[in-house]
Coordinates of C-alpha atoms and ligand atoms in Angstrom, one line a residue:
M1 CA 5.1 -16.1 39.6
E2 CA 5.9 -17.2 43.1
L3 CA 6.4 -21.3 43.1
F4 CA 6.2 -23.4 46.1
F5 CA 8.0 -26.5 45.9
Q6 CA 9.3 -29.3 48.0
K7 CA 12.9 -31.1 47.1
Y8 CA 13.0 -35.1 47.6
Q9 CA 15.4 -37.8 47.0
G10 CA 15.2 -41.6 46.6
T11 CA 18.8 -43.1 46.7
G12 CA 20.1 -40.1 45.4
N13 CA 18.1 -39.5 42.5
D14 CA 16.3 -36.2 43.2
F15 CA 13.2 -34.5 42.3
V16 CA 11.4 -30.9 42.8
I17 CA 7.7 -31.6 43.6
L18 CA 5.0 -29.2 43.1
D19 CA 1.2 -30.0 44.6
N20 CA -0.8 -29.4 41.4
R21 CA -4.0 -29.9 42.8
D22 CA -5.3 -26.2 42.4
E23 CA -3.7 -26.7 38.6
R24 CA -1.7 -23.2 39.4
Y25 CA 1.3 -25.1 37.8
N26 CA -0.2 -26.2 34.6
G27 CA 1.5 -25.1 31.8
L28 CA 5.3 -24.9 32.8
T29 CA 7.2 -24.3 29.9
I30 CA 10.3 -26.6 28.8
E31 CA 12.4 -23.7 29.6
Q32 CA 10.8 -23.0 33.3
V33 CA 11.0 -26.9 34.1
R34 CA 14.8 -26.8 33.0
F35 CA 15.4 -23.6 35.0
L36 CA 14.0 -25.4 38.1
C37 CA 16.1 -28.6 37.7
N38 CA 19.4 -26.3 36.6
R39 CA 21.8 -27.3 39.8
R40 CA 23.6 -23.8 39.4
F41 CA 20.9 -21.5 38.4
G42 CA 18.3 -23.3 40.1
I43 CA 16.8 -25.6 42.4
G44 CA 18.9 -28.7 41.0
A45 CA 17.5 -32.2 40.1
D46 CA 17.2 -35.1 38.3
G47 CA 13.4 -34.2 37.6
L48 CA 10.5 -32.5 38.1
M49 CA 7.1 -33.7 39.4
L50 CA 3.6 -32.4 39.6
L51 CA 0.8 -34.0 41.9
N52 CA -2.5 -33.3 40.2
N53 CA -6.0 -34.5 41.2
A54 CA -7.5 -37.5 39.1
N55 CA -11.2 -38.7 39.2
G56 CA -10.7 -42.4 40.9
Y57 CA -7.0 -42.0 42.0
D58 CA -5.4 -40.7 45.0
F59 CA -3.7 -38.5 42.6
E60 CA -2.0 -38.4 38.9
M61 CA 1.9 -38.2 38.6
K62 CA 3.3 -36.0 36.1
Y63 CA 7.0 -36.3 35.1
Y64 CA 9.7 -34.2 33.4
N65 CA 13.5 -34.9 33.3
A66 CA 16.1 -32.3 33.7
D67 CA 16.0 -31.2 30.1
G68 CA 12.5 -30.1 30.9
R69 CA 10.3 -32.2 28.7
E70 CA 7.6 -34.3 30.1
S71 CA 8.9 -38.3 29.8
T72 CA 7.6 -41.6 31.0
M73 CA 7.6 -43.3 33.9
C74 CA 10.1 -42.6 37.0
G75 CA 10.3 -45.2 39.6
N76 CA 12.0 -43.3 42.3
G77 CA 10.0 -40.4 41.4
G78 CA 7.1 -42.6 42.1
R79 CA 8.0 -43.3 45.4
C80 CA 9.1 -39.8 46.5
L81 CA 5.7 -39.1 45.1
V82 CA 4.0 -41.0 47.5
K83 CA 6.1 -39.6 50.6
F84 CA 5.0 -35.9 49.5
A85 CA 1.4 -37.1 49.3
Y86 CA 1.5 -38.4 52.7
N87 CA 3.4 -35.2 54.2
I88 CA 1.2 -32.7 52.6
G89 CA -1.9 -34.9 54.3
L90 CA -3.2 -37.2 51.5
K91 CA -2.3 -40.3 54.5
K92 CA -3.5 -43.8 53.4
D93 CA -2.4 -47.3 54.2
K94 CA -2.5 -47.9 50.3
Y95 CA -1.9 -45.5 47.5
N96 CA -3.5 -45.9 43.8
F97 CA -2.4 -43.3 41.8
I98 CA -2.1 -42.9 37.6
A99 CA 0.9 -42.2 35.7
I100 CA 1.8 -42.2 32.3
D101 CA 2.1 -45.9 31.9
G102 CA -0.9 -46.6 34.0
P103 CA -2.2 -47.3 37.7
H104 CA 0.5 -47.9 40.4
E105 CA -0.1 -49.0 43.7
A106 CA 2.4 -47.9 46.6
E107 CA 2.6 -48.3 50.4
I108 CA 4.9 -46.6 53.0
D109 CA 5.8 -49.2 56.0
D110 CA 6.5 -48.4 59.4
D111 CA 10.4 -47.6 58.2
G112 CA 9.2 -45.1 56.1
I113 CA 10.4 -47.3 53.2
V114 CA 8.3 -46.7 50.1
S115 CA 7.3 -49.5 47.9
L116 CA 6.0 -49.1 44.6
K117 CA 4.2 -51.6 42.0
M118 CA 5.9 -51.4 38.7
K119 CA 3.9 -52.3 35.5
D120 CA 4.4 -55.7 34.3
V121 CA 6.8 -56.9 31.7
D122 CA 6.0 -58.7 29.2
A123 CA 9.4 -59.2 27.0
V124 CA 13.1 -58.9 27.7
K125 CA 14.8 -58.5 23.9
D126 CA 18.6 -59.6 23.3
Y127 CA 20.2 -56.6 21.4
H128 CA 23.8 -57.9 20.5
S129 CA 25.0 -59.7 23.8
D130 CA 23.1 -57.1 25.8
F131 CA 19.2 -56.6 26.7
I132 CA 16.3 -54.0 26.1
L133 CA 13.4 -54.1 28.1
D134 CA 10.8 -51.4 29.3
T135 CA 9.6 -51.1 32.7
G136 CA 7.7 -47.8 32.4
S137 CA 10.7 -46.1 30.9
P138 CA 13.0 -47.6 28.0
H139 CA 16.2 -49.5 29.4
Y140 CA 19.2 -51.0 28.1
I141 CA 21.2 -53.4 30.1
K142 CA 24.6 -54.1 29.9
L143 CA 26.2 -56.9 32.3
T144 CA 29.6 -56.2 33.2
H145 CA 32.6 -56.3 35.7
N146 CA 34.1 -53.9 38.1
V147 CA 31.0 -51.4 37.8
W148 CA 32.3 -49.2 40.1
D149 CA 35.1 -48.5 37.9
Y150 CA 33.4 -48.1 34.9
E151 CA 33.0 -45.4 32.1
V152 CA 29.3 -44.8 32.8
Y153 CA 29.3 -41.4 31.4
K154 CA 31.3 -41.9 28.0
K155 CA 30.0 -45.6 27.4
G156 CA 26.2 -44.6 28.4
K157 CA 26.4 -41.5 26.3
E158 CA 27.5 -43.7 22.8
I159 CA 24.9 -46.1 23.5
R160 CA 22.2 -43.6 23.8
Y161 CA 23.2 -41.2 21.0
S162 CA 23.6 -44.5 18.7
N163 CA 21.8 -44.8 15.7
T164 CA 19.6 -47.5 16.9
F165 CA 18.6 -45.2 19.9
A166 CA 19.2 -41.7 19.0
K167 CA 15.5 -40.4 18.2
D168 CA 13.7 -41.4 21.3
G169 CA 16.6 -42.0 23.6
I170 CA 16.9 -45.1 26.3
N171 CA 18.4 -45.1 29.8
V172 CA 21.7 -47.3 30.0
N173 CA 22.6 -49.4 32.9
F174 CA 25.6 -51.0 33.7
V175 CA 24.9 -54.3 35.8
E176 CA 27.6 -56.5 37.9
Q177 CA 26.3 -59.3 39.5
K178 CA 27.8 -59.8 43.0
N179 CA 25.8 -62.5 44.5
N180 CA 23.0 -64.8 43.5
D181 CA 20.4 -62.4 44.6
E182 CA 22.5 -59.0 44.7
I183 CA 23.4 -56.9 41.9
I184 CA 25.3 -53.6 41.4
V185 CA 23.9 -50.9 38.9
R186 CA 24.9 -47.6 37.6
T187 CA 23.1 -45.7 34.9
Y188 CA 23.3 -43.1 32.3
E189 CA 19.7 -41.9 32.4
R190 CA 17.9 -40.1 29.3
G191 CA 16.8 -36.8 29.3
V192 CA 19.1 -36.2 32.4
E193 CA 22.1 -36.8 30.0
D194 CA 24.3 -38.1 32.6
E195 CA 24.9 -40.4 35.5
T196 CA 22.4 -40.4 38.1
L197 CA 23.0 -41.8 41.6
S198 CA 20.3 -44.3 41.0
C199 CA 17.4 -44.8 38.3
G200 CA 14.2 -46.9 39.6
T201 CA 13.1 -48.4 36.6
G202 CA 16.8 -49.1 35.3
V203 CA 17.3 -50.8 39.0
T204 CA 13.9 -52.8 38.2
A205 CA 15.2 -53.7 34.6
S206 CA 18.3 -55.0 35.8
A207 CA 16.8 -57.2 38.7
L208 CA 14.5 -58.5 36.4
V209 CA 17.2 -59.2 33.9
C210 CA 19.3 -60.6 36.8
Y211 CA 16.7 -63.0 38.1
H212 CA 17.7 -66.0 40.7
N213 CA 14.8 -67.9 40.4
E214 CA 13.8 -68.9 36.8
R215 CA 10.3 -69.6 38.2
G216 CA 8.3 -67.8 40.7
F217 CA 9.2 -65.0 43.6
N218 CA 12.5 -63.4 43.1
D219 CA 13.9 -60.9 45.8
V220 CA 17.1 -59.1 44.0
T221 CA 18.9 -56.5 46.5
V222 CA 20.3 -53.6 44.0
L223 CA 23.3 -51.8 45.4
T224 CA 23.5 -48.1 43.8
R225 CA 25.6 -45.1 44.0
G226 CA 23.2 -43.4 45.7
G227 CA 22.0 -46.4 48.4
K228 CA 20.0 -49.7 48.5
L229 CA 16.9 -50.7 46.8
T230 CA 15.0 -54.0 46.4
V231 CA 12.8 -55.4 43.7
E232 CA 10.7 -58.4 44.8
F233 CA 8.7 -59.8 41.5
D234 CA 7.3 -63.2 40.0
R235 CA 8.8 -64.6 37.0
T236 CA 6.2 -66.3 35.2
D237 CA 5.9 -70.1 33.2
D238 CA 6.1 -67.9 29.9
D239 CA 9.3 -65.9 31.3
T240 CA 7.1 -62.6 31.9
Y241 CA 7.2 -60.8 34.9
R242 CA 4.3 -59.8 37.2
N243 CA 3.6 -58.4 40.8
I244 CA 7.1 -56.3 40.2
W245 CA 7.7 -54.0 43.3
L246 CA 10.6 -51.3 43.6
C247 CA 11.3 -51.1 47.6
G248 CA 13.5 -48.1 49.2
P249 CA 13.9 -45.1 50.9
A250 CA 12.3 -41.6 49.8
E251 CA 13.3 -38.6 52.0
K252 CA 12.1 -34.9 52.0
V253 CA 15.6 -32.7 51.8
F254 CA 14.0 -29.1 51.9
E255 CA 11.4 -26.9 50.9
G256 CA 10.9 -23.3 49.5
S257 CA 9.6 -20.9 46.9
V258 CA 11.4 -19.2 43.9
Q259 CA 10.2 -16.7 41.5
L260 CA 9.3 -17.8 38.3
K261 CA 10.0 -15.7 35.1
G262 CA 8.1 -15.8 32.0
Ligands
API1 N1 14.9 -40.3 32.5 C1 14.1 -41.3 32.5 C2 12.9 -41.1 33.6 C3 13.0 -41.3 35.3 C4 13.9 -42.8 35.0 C5 14.5 -42.5 36.6 N2 14.4 -41.3 37.3 C6 13.7 -43.8 37.6 O1 13.7 -43.6 38.5 O2 12.8 -44.4 37.0 C7 13.3 -41.4 31.0 O3 13.4 -40.5 30.5 O4 13.5 -42.6 30.8

């Protein structure tokens, strides 16, 4: 089968995207997704997404990690999928799509920055001296210093495969507070099983932990190896998080076709 794809990246987190409104790509196998994401034998990406039709929404987002398995929400992926939708002719002032963690709003501003509304977060759990929360995907947050020199792969893999997390996996974020409203985040990503240049749900989780305004509106700048993102949110009276928006660039890199075996 010949497969037509577009390749996108959002602050260096990169994705193969397929228009599946005619359902021609239903039933992709784990092996086929792994091949498409393989950086030597395939196209190469951190993940793959299908844009599907969905009643009552502009589209449905289905996300697969580079290991070939369907996974939970991808923040950078969601932002890239909105830019893809715009580029294939689904042009809206405000997008409403459905993903595995529920409905999402999104907007593209005049500078091409894509803002994605993330799910509400009701709990940040303490874990030893670190933090665990779910922003659409599960995240482990470790605050540290000199994060640009940190052994992200080694230490991230240790936590991800530790007894507590080995079964379901978890994304591991190493976070440095640069200024009151600016942090640096590096992430070992589940399902990629390596550091990615940025991780949208991880950046979001890190920003929520590093709030600068205990009550009310927060606007956190997040520096990653792949570029800059901002996370805006309200911290409520009962220490929950609402109106969470992940904002940043999302660009088409190239498009093409590939012969898919099997
Ligand atoms: N690898 C993650 C999903 C993608 C997260 C990341 N790419 C993002 O932008 O949120 C997981 O399996 O939990």
